[in-house]
Coordinates of C-alpha atoms in Angstrom, one line a residue:
M655 CA 34.6 73.6 17.3
T656 CA 35.2 73.6 21.1
E657 CA 36.2 70.6 23.2
S658 CA 34.6 71.9 26.3
G659 CA 33.3 69.3 28.8
K660 CA 29.8 69.2 30.1
S661 CA 31.0 71.4 33.0
G662 CA 33.2 73.9 31.1
V663 CA 36.9 74.3 31.1
A664 CA 39.3 74.2 34.0
L665 CA 42.5 76.1 33.1
L666 CA 45.5 75.1 35.3
V667 CA 48.3 77.6 35.1
G668 CA 51.7 76.4 36.4
A669 CA 50.4 72.8 36.2
G670 CA 53.2 70.7 37.4
D671 CA 53.5 66.9 38.0
A672 CA 52.3 67.1 41.6
I673 CA 49.4 69.5 42.6
G674 CA 48.6 70.5 39.0
A675 CA 48.4 67.0 37.8
A676 CA 46.2 65.9 40.7
V677 CA 43.9 68.8 40.2
A678 CA 43.6 68.0 36.5
R679 CA 42.6 64.4 37.3
R680 CA 40.0 65.6 39.8
F681 CA 38.3 68.1 37.6
A682 CA 38.5 65.9 34.5
A683 CA 36.8 63.1 36.5
E684 CA 33.8 65.6 37.0
G685 CA 33.5 66.3 33.3
Y686 CA 35.6 69.3 32.9
C687 CA 37.8 69.8 29.9
V688 CA 41.2 70.4 31.6
C689 CA 43.9 72.6 30.0
M690 CA 47.3 72.2 31.7
A691 CA 49.5 75.2 31.0
R692 CA 53.2 75.2 31.9
R693 CA 56.5 76.3 30.5
D694 CA 57.1 72.9 28.8
A695 CA 53.8 71.3 27.7
E696 CA 55.5 68.1 26.8
K697 CA 56.1 67.3 30.5
S698 CA 52.2 67.0 31.0
R699 CA 51.7 64.6 28.0
S700 CA 51.5 61.5 30.1
V701 CA 48.8 63.1 32.4
V702 CA 46.8 64.2 29.3
Q703 CA 47.0 60.8 27.8
E704 CA 45.9 59.2 31.1
I705 CA 42.8 61.5 31.4
V706 CA 41.8 60.9 27.7
A707 CA 42.2 57.1 28.1
L708 CA 39.7 57.3 30.9
G709 CA 37.3 59.1 28.8
G710 CA 38.1 62.7 29.8
M711 CA 39.1 65.7 27.9
A712 CA 42.5 67.4 28.4
R713 CA 45.1 69.3 26.6
A714 CA 48.6 70.6 27.6
V715 CA 49.9 74.0 26.3
S716 CA 53.2 75.9 26.7
T717 CA 53.2 79.3 28.2
D718 CA 55.3 81.7 30.1
V719 CA 53.4 83.1 33.1
R720 CA 55.8 86.0 33.5
S721 CA 54.8 87.4 30.1
E722 CA 51.8 89.6 29.8
Q723 CA 51.4 88.8 26.1
A724 CA 51.7 85.0 26.6
V725 CA 49.1 84.9 29.4
Q726 CA 46.7 87.0 27.3
A727 CA 47.4 84.8 24.3
L728 CA 46.8 81.6 26.5
F729 CA 43.3 82.7 27.6
A730 CA 42.3 83.8 24.1
Q731 CA 43.4 80.4 22.8
V732 CA 41.6 78.4 25.4
E733 CA 38.4 80.4 25.1
A734 CA 38.3 80.1 21.4
E735 CA 39.4 76.5 21.1
L736 CA 38.1 74.7 24.2
G737 CA 35.3 76.9 25.5
P738 CA 34.6 79.2 28.5
V739 CA 37.0 79.0 31.5
E740 CA 34.8 78.2 34.5
V741 CA 37.8 77.5 36.9
C742 CA 41.3 78.9 36.8
L743 CA 44.0 77.7 39.1
F744 CA 47.3 79.5 39.4
N745 CA 50.0 77.1 40.8
A746 CA 53.3 78.5 39.7
G747 CA 56.2 79.3 42.0
A748 CA 59.7 78.4 42.8
N749 CA 60.6 77.4 46.4
V750 CA 63.9 79.3 46.7
N751 CA 65.9 78.8 49.8
T752 CA 69.0 80.9 49.7
P753 CA 70.9 82.8 52.5
L754 CA 70.2 86.5 52.6
I755 CA 73.5 87.7 51.6
E756 CA 73.7 85.2 48.7
T757 CA 70.3 86.3 47.3
S758 CA 71.0 88.4 44.3
G759 CA 68.7 91.0 43.0
R760 CA 68.0 88.9 40.0
L761 CA 67.1 85.9 42.0
F762 CA 64.7 87.9 44.2
F763 CA 63.0 89.5 41.2
K764 CA 62.6 86.2 39.4
A765 CA 61.0 84.6 42.4
W766 CA 58.6 87.5 42.6
E767 CA 58.0 87.6 38.9
L768 CA 57.0 83.9 38.7
A769 CA 54.9 83.6 41.8
C770 CA 53.3 87.0 42.3
Y771 CA 53.4 88.9 39.0
G772 CA 52.4 85.7 37.1
G773 CA 49.5 85.3 39.6
F774 CA 48.4 88.8 39.0
L775 CA 48.4 88.4 35.2
T776 CA 46.6 85.1 35.4
G777 CA 44.0 86.3 37.8
R778 CA 43.4 89.4 35.8
E779 CA 42.9 87.7 32.5
A780 CA 40.6 85.2 34.2
A781 CA 38.5 88.0 35.5
R782 CA 38.3 89.7 32.1
Y783 CA 36.5 86.7 30.8
M784 CA 34.5 85.7 33.9
V785 CA 33.1 89.1 34.9
P786 CA 31.0 89.6 31.7
R787 CA 29.6 86.1 32.2
G788 CA 28.9 86.7 35.8
R789 CA 30.4 83.5 37.1
G790 CA 33.7 81.7 37.7
T791 CA 36.2 80.5 40.3
I792 CA 39.8 81.6 40.6
L793 CA 42.1 79.6 42.7
F794 CA 45.6 80.3 44.0
T795 CA 48.1 78.0 45.6
G796 CA 49.9 79.5 48.6
A797 CA 52.4 78.0 51.1
T798 CA 53.7 78.4 54.6
A799 CA 55.8 81.3 53.2
S800 CA 52.5 83.1 52.4
V801 CA 52.1 84.0 56.0
R802 CA 55.5 83.5 57.6
G803 CA 58.9 84.4 56.3
G804 CA 61.5 81.8 57.2
S805 CA 65.3 82.0 57.4
G806 CA 66.7 81.8 53.9
F807 CA 63.3 82.4 52.3
A808 CA 63.3 86.2 51.8
A809 CA 62.7 85.9 48.0
F810 CA 60.1 83.1 48.2
A811 CA 58.2 84.6 51.1
A812 CA 58.0 88.0 49.5
A813 CA 56.6 86.5 46.3
K814 CA 54.1 84.4 48.2
F815 CA 53.1 87.2 50.6
G816 CA 52.4 89.3 47.4
L817 CA 50.4 86.6 45.8
R818 CA 48.3 86.4 48.9
A819 CA 47.6 90.2 48.8
V820 CA 46.7 89.9 45.2
A821 CA 44.2 87.2 45.9
Q822 CA 42.7 89.1 48.9
S823 CA 42.2 92.3 46.7
M824 CA 40.7 90.2 43.9
A825 CA 38.3 88.4 46.3
R826 CA 37.0 91.6 47.7
E827 CA 36.5 93.2 44.3
L828 CA 35.1 90.2 42.4
A829 CA 32.9 88.5 45.0
P830 CA 30.0 91.0 44.3
K831 CA 30.3 90.0 40.7
N832 CA 29.8 86.4 41.5
I833 CA 33.5 85.4 41.0
H834 CA 34.8 83.2 43.8
V835 CA 38.4 83.8 44.5
A836 CA 40.1 81.3 46.9
H837 CA 43.7 81.0 48.3
L838 CA 44.9 77.7 49.6
I839 CA 47.8 77.8 52.0
I840 CA 49.6 74.4 51.9
D841 CA 51.5 74.3 55.2
G842 CA 53.6 71.1 54.8
A843 CA 55.6 69.1 52.4
I844 CA 53.8 67.5 49.5
D845 CA 54.3 63.9 48.8
S846 CA 56.1 64.2 45.5
E847 CA 59.3 63.1 43.7
A848 CA 60.8 66.5 44.4
I849 CA 60.3 66.1 48.2
H850 CA 61.5 62.5 48.1
R851 CA 64.7 63.7 46.5
R852 CA 65.2 66.5 49.1
L853 CA 64.5 64.3 52.1
S854 CA 66.9 61.6 50.8
A855 CA 69.7 63.9 49.6
A856 CA 71.8 63.4 52.8
T857 CA 71.7 59.6 53.0
G858 CA 70.5 58.6 49.6
T859 CA 67.5 56.8 51.1
M860 CA 64.1 58.1 52.1
P861 CA 64.0 58.5 55.9
D862 CA 61.3 56.8 57.9
R863 CA 58.4 59.1 58.5
P864 CA 55.1 58.6 60.4
P865 CA 52.1 57.5 58.2
D866 CA 50.3 60.4 56.5
S867 CA 53.0 62.9 57.5
L868 CA 53.3 64.1 53.8
I869 CA 50.3 65.9 52.2
Q870 CA 48.9 63.8 49.3
T871 CA 48.3 65.6 46.1
R872 CA 44.8 64.1 46.0
S873 CA 44.0 65.8 49.3
V874 CA 45.0 69.2 47.8
A875 CA 42.9 68.5 44.7
E876 CA 40.0 67.5 46.9
A877 CA 40.3 70.8 48.8
Y878 CA 40.2 72.8 45.6
W879 CA 37.3 70.8 44.2
A880 CA 35.4 71.6 47.5
L881 CA 36.2 75.3 47.3
H882 CA 34.9 75.4 43.7
N883 CA 31.7 73.9 44.7
Q884 CA 30.9 76.1 47.7
S885 CA 27.6 77.9 47.7
R886 CA 28.1 81.7 47.5
D887 CA 26.3 82.2 50.7
G888 CA 29.2 80.6 52.5
W889 CA 32.4 81.2 50.4
T890 CA 35.7 80.5 51.8
H891 CA 38.6 82.8 50.7
E892 CA 41.5 81.2 52.5
L893 CA 41.9 77.6 53.5
D894 CA 45.0 76.2 55.2
I895 CA 45.8 72.4 54.9
R896 CA 48.6 70.6 56.7
P897 CA 49.4 67.0 58.0
Y898 CA 48.5 66.2 61.5
V899 CA 52.2 66.1 62.5
E900 CA 53.0 69.6 61.3
R901 CA 53.9 72.3 63.8
W902 CA 52.2 75.6 63.3

């Protein structure tokens, strides 16, 4: 028996507590059965419980996006137990900021392996199920580092640049097969616990900021929902989103 919602399954890979959770809530509200996949599924239990309490369908599973076997097993499990994956979001990545001469080969490789190689594996497996059905949406989360390598971000930018290239190649190959591939560049800080900790690290308190100067996770989720619902006569491949105060 499947647990698929009336709209199918939304598989969110690398679904953390900020963007991943917001996208899960948005798609669940529209009738999708949401599967949140991350390294430690237990961390998504509260979001799953929240969605279920509101009458939605959700599940959290553990996976390692850097493992080909694990990603293949994830898709096989979701397709068999929940139903066909109609939407797949890849959201994994580590925002590594390290001076160049302190960036080890291992650190550089791990950053690439998580954000780029993991994205390739996820996108490929999604395509393997979607292409025979002739439909589907594959979404990738990018960052400022997807288009600009900043000081101290050699590892992270290389990974995100690479993920952007994977997404572009996939979009060109899969669009004629009715698979919509979109890449969202998030050019700014997300309003999340992680950002709050980073901004308050120096003084111990959150500095005063203008209203709406941090990107709300619900705004990101709304952008992904809009991308998924575009008519194929006007598909967007790349969309950038930033607060009004952000320099670019």
